[in-house]
Short mmCIF file of C-alpha atoms in Angstrom, two decimals:
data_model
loop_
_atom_site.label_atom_id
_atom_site.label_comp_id
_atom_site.label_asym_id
_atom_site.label_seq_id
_atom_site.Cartn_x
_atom_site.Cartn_y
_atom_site.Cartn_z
CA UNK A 1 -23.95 -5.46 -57.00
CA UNK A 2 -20.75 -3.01 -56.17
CA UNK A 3 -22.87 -1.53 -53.87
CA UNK A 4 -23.71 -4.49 -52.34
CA UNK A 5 -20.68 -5.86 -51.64
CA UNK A 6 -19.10 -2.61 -50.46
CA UNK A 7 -22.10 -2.48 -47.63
CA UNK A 8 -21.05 -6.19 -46.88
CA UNK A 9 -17.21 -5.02 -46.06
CA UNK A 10 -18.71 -2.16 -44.32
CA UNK A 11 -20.46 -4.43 -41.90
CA UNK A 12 -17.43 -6.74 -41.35
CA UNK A 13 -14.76 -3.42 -40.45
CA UNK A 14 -17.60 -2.04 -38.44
CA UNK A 15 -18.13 -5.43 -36.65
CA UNK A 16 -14.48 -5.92 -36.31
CA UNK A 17 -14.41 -2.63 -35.15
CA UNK A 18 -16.62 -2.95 -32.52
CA UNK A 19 -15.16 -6.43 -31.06
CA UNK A 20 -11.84 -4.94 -31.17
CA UNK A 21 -12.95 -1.87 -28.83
CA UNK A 22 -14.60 -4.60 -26.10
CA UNK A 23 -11.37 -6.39 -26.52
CA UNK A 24 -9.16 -3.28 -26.08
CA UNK A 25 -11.99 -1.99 -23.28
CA UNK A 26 -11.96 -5.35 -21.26
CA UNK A 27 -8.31 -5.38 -21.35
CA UNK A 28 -7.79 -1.81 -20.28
CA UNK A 29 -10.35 -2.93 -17.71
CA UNK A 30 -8.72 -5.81 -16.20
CA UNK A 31 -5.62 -3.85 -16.21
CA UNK A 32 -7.55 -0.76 -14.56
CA UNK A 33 -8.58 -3.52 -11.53
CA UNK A 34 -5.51 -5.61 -11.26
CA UNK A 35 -3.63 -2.06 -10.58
CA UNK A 36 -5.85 -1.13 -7.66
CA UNK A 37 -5.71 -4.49 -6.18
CA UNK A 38 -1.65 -4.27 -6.61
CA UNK A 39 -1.81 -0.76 -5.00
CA UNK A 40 -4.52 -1.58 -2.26
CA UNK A 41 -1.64 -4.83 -0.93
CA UNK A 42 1.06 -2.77 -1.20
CA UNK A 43 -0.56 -0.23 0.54
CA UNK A 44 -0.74 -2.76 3.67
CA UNK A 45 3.06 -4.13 3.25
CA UNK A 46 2.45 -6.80 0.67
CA UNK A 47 5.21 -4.78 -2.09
CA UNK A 48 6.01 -8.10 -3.80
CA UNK A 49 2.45 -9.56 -4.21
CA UNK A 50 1.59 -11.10 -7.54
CA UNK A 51 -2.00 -11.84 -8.96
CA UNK A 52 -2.58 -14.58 -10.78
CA UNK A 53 -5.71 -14.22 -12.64
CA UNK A 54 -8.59 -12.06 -12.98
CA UNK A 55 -12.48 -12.40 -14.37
CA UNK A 56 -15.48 -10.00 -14.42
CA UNK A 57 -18.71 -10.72 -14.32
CA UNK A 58 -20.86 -7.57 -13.86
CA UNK A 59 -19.82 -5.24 -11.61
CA UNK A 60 -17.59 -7.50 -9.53
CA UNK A 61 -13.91 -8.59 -10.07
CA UNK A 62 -12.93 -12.01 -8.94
CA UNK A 63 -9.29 -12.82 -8.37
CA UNK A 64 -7.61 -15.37 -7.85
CA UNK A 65 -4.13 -17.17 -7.27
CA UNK A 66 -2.73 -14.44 -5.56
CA UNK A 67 1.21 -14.58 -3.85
CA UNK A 68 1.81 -12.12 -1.01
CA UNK A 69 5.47 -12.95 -1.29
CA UNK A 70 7.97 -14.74 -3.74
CA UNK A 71 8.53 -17.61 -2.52
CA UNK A 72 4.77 -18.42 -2.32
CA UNK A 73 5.07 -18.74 1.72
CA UNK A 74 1.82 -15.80 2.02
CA UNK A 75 -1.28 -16.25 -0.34
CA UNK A 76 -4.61 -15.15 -0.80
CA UNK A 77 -6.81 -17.91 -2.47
CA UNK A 78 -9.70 -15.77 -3.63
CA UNK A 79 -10.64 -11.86 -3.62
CA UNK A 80 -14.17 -10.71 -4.72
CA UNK A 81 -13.76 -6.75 -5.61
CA UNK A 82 -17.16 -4.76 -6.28
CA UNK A 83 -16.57 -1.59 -8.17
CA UNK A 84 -17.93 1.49 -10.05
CA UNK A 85 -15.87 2.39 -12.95
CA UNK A 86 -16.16 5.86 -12.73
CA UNK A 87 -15.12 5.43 -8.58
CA UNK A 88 -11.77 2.94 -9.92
CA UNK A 89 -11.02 5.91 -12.72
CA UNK A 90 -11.47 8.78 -9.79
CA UNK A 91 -8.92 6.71 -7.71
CA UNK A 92 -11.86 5.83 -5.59
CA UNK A 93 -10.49 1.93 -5.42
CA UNK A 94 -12.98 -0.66 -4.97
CA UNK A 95 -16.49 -0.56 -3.31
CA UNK A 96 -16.56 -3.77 -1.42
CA UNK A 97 -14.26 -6.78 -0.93
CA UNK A 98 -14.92 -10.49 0.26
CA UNK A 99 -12.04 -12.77 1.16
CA UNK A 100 -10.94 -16.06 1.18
CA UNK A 101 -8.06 -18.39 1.62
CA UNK A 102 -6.04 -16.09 3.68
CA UNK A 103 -2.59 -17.78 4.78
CA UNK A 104 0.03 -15.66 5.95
CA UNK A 105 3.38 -17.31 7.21
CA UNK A 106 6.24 -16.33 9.42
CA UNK A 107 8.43 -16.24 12.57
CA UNK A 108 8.34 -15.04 15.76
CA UNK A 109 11.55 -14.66 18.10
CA UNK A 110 12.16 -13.70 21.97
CA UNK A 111 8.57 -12.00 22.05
CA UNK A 112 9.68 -9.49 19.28
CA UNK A 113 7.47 -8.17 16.40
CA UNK A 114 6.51 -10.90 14.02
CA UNK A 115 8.23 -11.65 10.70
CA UNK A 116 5.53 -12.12 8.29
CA UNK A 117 6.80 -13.65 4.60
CA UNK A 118 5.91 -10.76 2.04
CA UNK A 119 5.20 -8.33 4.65
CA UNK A 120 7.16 -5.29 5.19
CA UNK A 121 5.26 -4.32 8.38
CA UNK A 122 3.31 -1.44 7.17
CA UNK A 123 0.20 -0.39 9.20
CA UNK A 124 -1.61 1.83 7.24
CA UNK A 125 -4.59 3.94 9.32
CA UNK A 126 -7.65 3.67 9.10
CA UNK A 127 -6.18 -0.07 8.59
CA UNK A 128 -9.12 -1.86 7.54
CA UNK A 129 -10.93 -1.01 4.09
CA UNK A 130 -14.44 0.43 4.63
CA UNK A 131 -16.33 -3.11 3.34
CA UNK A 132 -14.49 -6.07 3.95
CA UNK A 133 -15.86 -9.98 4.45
CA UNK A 134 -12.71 -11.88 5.76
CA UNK A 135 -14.50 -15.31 5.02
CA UNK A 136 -11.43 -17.51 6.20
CA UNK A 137 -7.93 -16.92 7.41
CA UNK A 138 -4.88 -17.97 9.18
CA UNK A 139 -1.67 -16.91 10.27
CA UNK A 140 1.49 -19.76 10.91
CA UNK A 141 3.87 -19.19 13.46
CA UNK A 142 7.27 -20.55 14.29
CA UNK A 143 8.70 -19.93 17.28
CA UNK A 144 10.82 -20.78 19.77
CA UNK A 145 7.81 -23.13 21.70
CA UNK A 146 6.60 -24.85 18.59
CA UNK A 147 4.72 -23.62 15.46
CA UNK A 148 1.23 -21.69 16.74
CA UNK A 149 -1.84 -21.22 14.52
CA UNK A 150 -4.11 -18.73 14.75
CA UNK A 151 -7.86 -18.33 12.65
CA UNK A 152 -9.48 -15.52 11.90
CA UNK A 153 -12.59 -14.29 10.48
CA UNK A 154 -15.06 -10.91 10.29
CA UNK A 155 -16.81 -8.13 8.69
CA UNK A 156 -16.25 -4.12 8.67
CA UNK A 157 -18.96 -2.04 7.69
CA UNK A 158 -18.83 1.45 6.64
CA UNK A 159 -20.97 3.98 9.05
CA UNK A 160 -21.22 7.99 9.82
CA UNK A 161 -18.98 7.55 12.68
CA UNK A 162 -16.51 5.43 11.15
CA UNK A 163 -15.53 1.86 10.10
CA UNK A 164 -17.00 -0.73 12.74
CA UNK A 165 -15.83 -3.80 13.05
CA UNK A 166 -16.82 -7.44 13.97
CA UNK A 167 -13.99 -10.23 14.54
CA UNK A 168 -13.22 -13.72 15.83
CA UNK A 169 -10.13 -14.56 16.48
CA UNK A 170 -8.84 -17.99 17.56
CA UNK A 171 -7.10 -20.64 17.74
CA UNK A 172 -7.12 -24.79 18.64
CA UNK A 173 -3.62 -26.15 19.43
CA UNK A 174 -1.90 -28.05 22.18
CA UNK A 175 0.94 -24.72 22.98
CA UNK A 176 -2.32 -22.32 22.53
CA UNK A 177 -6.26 -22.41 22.98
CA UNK A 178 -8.13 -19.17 22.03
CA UNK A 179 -11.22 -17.98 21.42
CA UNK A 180 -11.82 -13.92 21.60
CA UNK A 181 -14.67 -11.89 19.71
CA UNK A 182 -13.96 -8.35 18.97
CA UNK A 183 -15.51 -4.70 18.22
CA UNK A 184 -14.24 -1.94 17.16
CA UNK A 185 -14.31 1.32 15.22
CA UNK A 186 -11.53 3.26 13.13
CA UNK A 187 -13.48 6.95 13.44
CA UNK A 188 -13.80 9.09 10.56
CA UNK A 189 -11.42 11.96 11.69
CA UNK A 190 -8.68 9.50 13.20
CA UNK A 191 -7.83 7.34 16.24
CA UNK A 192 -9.31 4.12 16.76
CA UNK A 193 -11.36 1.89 19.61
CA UNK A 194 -11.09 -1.68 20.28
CA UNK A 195 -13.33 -4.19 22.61
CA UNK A 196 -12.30 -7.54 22.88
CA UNK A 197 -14.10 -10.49 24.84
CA UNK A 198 -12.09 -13.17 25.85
CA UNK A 199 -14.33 -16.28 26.11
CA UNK A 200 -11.64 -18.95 26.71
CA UNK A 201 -7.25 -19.23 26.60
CA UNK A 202 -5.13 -21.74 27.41
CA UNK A 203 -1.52 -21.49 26.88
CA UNK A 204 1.27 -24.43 27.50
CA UNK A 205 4.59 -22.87 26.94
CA UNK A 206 8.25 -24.04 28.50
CA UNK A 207 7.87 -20.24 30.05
CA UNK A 208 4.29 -20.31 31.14
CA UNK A 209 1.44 -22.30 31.58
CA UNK A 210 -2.28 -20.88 32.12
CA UNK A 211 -5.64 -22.47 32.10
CA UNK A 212 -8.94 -21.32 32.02
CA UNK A 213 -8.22 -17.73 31.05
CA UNK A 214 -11.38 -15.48 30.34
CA UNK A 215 -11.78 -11.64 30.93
CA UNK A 216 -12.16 -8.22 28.28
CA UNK A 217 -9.38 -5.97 26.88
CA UNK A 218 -10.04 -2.39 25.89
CA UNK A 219 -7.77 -0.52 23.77
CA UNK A 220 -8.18 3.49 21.97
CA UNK A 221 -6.18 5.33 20.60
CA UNK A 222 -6.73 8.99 19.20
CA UNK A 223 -6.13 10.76 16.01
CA UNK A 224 -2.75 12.48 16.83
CA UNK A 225 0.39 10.18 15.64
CA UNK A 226 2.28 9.83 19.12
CA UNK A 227 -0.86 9.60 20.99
CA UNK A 228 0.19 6.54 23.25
CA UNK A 229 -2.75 3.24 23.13
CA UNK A 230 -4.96 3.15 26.44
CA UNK A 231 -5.26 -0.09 27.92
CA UNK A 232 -7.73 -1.58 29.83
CA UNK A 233 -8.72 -4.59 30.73
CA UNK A 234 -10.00 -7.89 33.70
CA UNK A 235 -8.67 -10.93 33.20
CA UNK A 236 -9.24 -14.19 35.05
CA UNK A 237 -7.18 -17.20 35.14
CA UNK A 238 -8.07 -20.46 36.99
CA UNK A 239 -4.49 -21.52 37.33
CA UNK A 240 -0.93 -20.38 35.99
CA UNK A 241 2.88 -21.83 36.27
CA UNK A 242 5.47 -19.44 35.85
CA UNK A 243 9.58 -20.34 36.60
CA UNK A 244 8.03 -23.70 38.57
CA UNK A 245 5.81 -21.24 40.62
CA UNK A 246 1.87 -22.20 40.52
CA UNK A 247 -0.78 -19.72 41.52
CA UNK A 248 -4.84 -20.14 41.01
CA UNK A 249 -7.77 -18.29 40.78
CA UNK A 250 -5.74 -15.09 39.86
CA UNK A 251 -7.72 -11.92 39.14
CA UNK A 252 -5.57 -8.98 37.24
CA UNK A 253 -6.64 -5.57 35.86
CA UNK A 254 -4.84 -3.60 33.60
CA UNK A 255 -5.09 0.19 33.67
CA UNK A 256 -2.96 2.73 31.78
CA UNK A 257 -1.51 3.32 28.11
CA UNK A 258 0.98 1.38 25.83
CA UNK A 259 3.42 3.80 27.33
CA UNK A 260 2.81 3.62 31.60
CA UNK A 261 1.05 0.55 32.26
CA UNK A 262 -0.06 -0.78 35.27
CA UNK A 263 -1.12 -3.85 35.91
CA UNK A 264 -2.05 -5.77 39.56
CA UNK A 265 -4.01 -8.15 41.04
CA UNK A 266 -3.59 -11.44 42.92
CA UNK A 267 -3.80 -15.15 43.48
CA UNK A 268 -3.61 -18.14 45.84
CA UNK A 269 -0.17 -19.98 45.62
CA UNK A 270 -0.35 -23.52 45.37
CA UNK A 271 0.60 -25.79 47.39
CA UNK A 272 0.12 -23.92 50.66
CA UNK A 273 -3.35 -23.38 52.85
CA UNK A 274 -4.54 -19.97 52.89
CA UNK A 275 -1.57 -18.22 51.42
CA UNK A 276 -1.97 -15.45 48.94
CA UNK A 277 -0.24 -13.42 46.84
CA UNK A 278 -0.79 -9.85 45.64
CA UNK A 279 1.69 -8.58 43.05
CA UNK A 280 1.17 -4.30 41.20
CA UNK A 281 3.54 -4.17 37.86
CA UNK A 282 4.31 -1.00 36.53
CA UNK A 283 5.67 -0.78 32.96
CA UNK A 284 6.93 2.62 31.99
CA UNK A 285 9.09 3.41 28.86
CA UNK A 286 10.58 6.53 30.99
CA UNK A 287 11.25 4.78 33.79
CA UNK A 288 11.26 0.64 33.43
CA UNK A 289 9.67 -1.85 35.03
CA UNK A 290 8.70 -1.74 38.81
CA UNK A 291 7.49 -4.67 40.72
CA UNK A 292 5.83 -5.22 43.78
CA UNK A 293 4.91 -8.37 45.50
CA UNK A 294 4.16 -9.16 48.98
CA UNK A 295 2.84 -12.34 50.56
CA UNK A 296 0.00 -12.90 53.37
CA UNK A 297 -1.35 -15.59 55.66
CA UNK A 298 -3.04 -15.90 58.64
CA UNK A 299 -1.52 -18.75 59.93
CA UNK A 300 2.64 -18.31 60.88
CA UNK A 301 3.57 -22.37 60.13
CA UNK A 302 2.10 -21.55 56.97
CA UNK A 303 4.32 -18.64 56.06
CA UNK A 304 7.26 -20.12 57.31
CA UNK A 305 6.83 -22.77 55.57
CA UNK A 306 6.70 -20.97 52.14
CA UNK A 307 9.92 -18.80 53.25
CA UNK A 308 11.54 -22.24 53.68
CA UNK A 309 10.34 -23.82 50.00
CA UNK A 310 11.79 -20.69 48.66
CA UNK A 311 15.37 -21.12 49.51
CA UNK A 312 14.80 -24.29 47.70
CA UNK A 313 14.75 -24.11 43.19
CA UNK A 314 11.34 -24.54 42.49
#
């Protein structure tokens, strides 16, 4: 009978034994993931981010309720982490990451950088993770024209070369009308390529208005840290108003790097029969900007004419 009950407690303390090591394990666990996913947003600016929950359910972590600043202005609804244990333990971070919900807030002044709540303006390279699903997110805007939205949404995908990546950005308001698809690839031993299609813009701004915008951008960049971005680019605009001055069907190419751009091209001024204008911009951070424009017609009325709406404020 002694022996009986003594086998009895042994099975209870070895039960309770056993549920306190899964609690302790799952704990240490949750603890183990909620520290990468603390270190992975601070790693891209987010220093003040809290998370607000998170569950497992085999092999993947789900989090959610997550504040990329404290006021709550920045959040991230939902994060779905895949891991390895052994890779989170090695400092290998996660495997795989889906997003959703993503709302980032801020300000943007006199054409400077943007302010972004919770965001300390870190750019970390290679900047995106190696397998991300951005299912859903936005980025709010004030500025001196109004607030602007813009959406975004895309996949990167780990490959030999490098991360690729596949991205729509846009965005549906009265100031600004966007939609661009992007490619591009952060290589394995540094530096960076960017295609971008632009498949419609519209922008209505005090400063400027455009319509019917289309065209491609390319950027690069390589691996050493002062390496300057190349630029390239064709863009097309059907019509654009700048300081009461209206020009349409412009054509302009860009050609050059981040630091000595150039960029001409040229357009029909409005308001005038067979007039044209044909403008080269040079941006240099040696030497400044340097513009050129001249003005052509065939017929003489017609370029008097323009001379004489000139001396008059557009």
């Amino acid at each position: 009978m002694t022996a009986f009950i003594f086998s009895n407690r042994k099975r209870i303390l070895l039960t309770f034994a056993a549920l306190t090591s899964i609690f302790l394990l799952l704990n240490t666990l949750e603890f183990i993931l909620h520290s990468n996913l603390k270190s992975l947003l601070k790693r891209y600016g987010f220093e003040h981010a809290t998370i607000g929950s998170v569950e497992l359910h085999g092999g993947e972590a789900l989090f959610e309720t997550i504040q990329l600043d404290p006021e709550k202005f920045s959040t991230l609804g939902v994060v779905r982490a895949r891991y390895h244990l052994f890779s989170l333990l090695t400092g290998k971070g996660f495997e795989s990451y889906t997003v959703k919900d993503l709302a980032l807030n801020g300000i943007a002044e006199n054409y400077k950088k943007p302010i972004i709540d919770g965001w300390n303006g870190a750019i970390p390279l290679p900047f995106f993770p190696a397998s991300l699903n951005l299912e859903g997110g936005k980025l709010d805007l004030d500025t001196p024209q109004g607030a602007i939205r813009l959406e975004a949404k895309g996949q990167t995908t780990p490959t030999p070369e490098g991360t690729k990546l596949q991205a729509a950005l846009w965005g549906t308001q009265y100031q600004l009308k966007l939609d661009t698809r992007w490619n591009g690839l952060m290589k394995s031993g540094g530096g960076w390529a960017l295609d971008g299609d632009i498949r419609e813009a519209r922008v209505n701004l005090d400063a400027i208005k455009t319509s019917r915008v289309s065209g491609w951008l390319s950027l690069a960049k390589d691996s050493a840290p002062t390496a300057p971005v190349s630029i390239g680019g064709q863009i097309n605009l059907g019509g654009v108003t700048f300081n009461g001055l209206s020009l349409s069907n412009v054509a302009l190419t860009l050609d050059g790097t981040s630091a000595d751009l150039h960029v001409f091209g040229g357009g029909e001024i409005a308001g005038f029969n067979n007039l044209r204008a044909a403008f080269d911009v040079e941006f240099s951070v040696l030497d400044g900007v340097n513009v050129n424009i001249s003005v052509e017609t065939p017929k003489r009325e017609t370029m008097i004419g323009f001379l004489t709406a000139l001396r008059k404020p557009f």
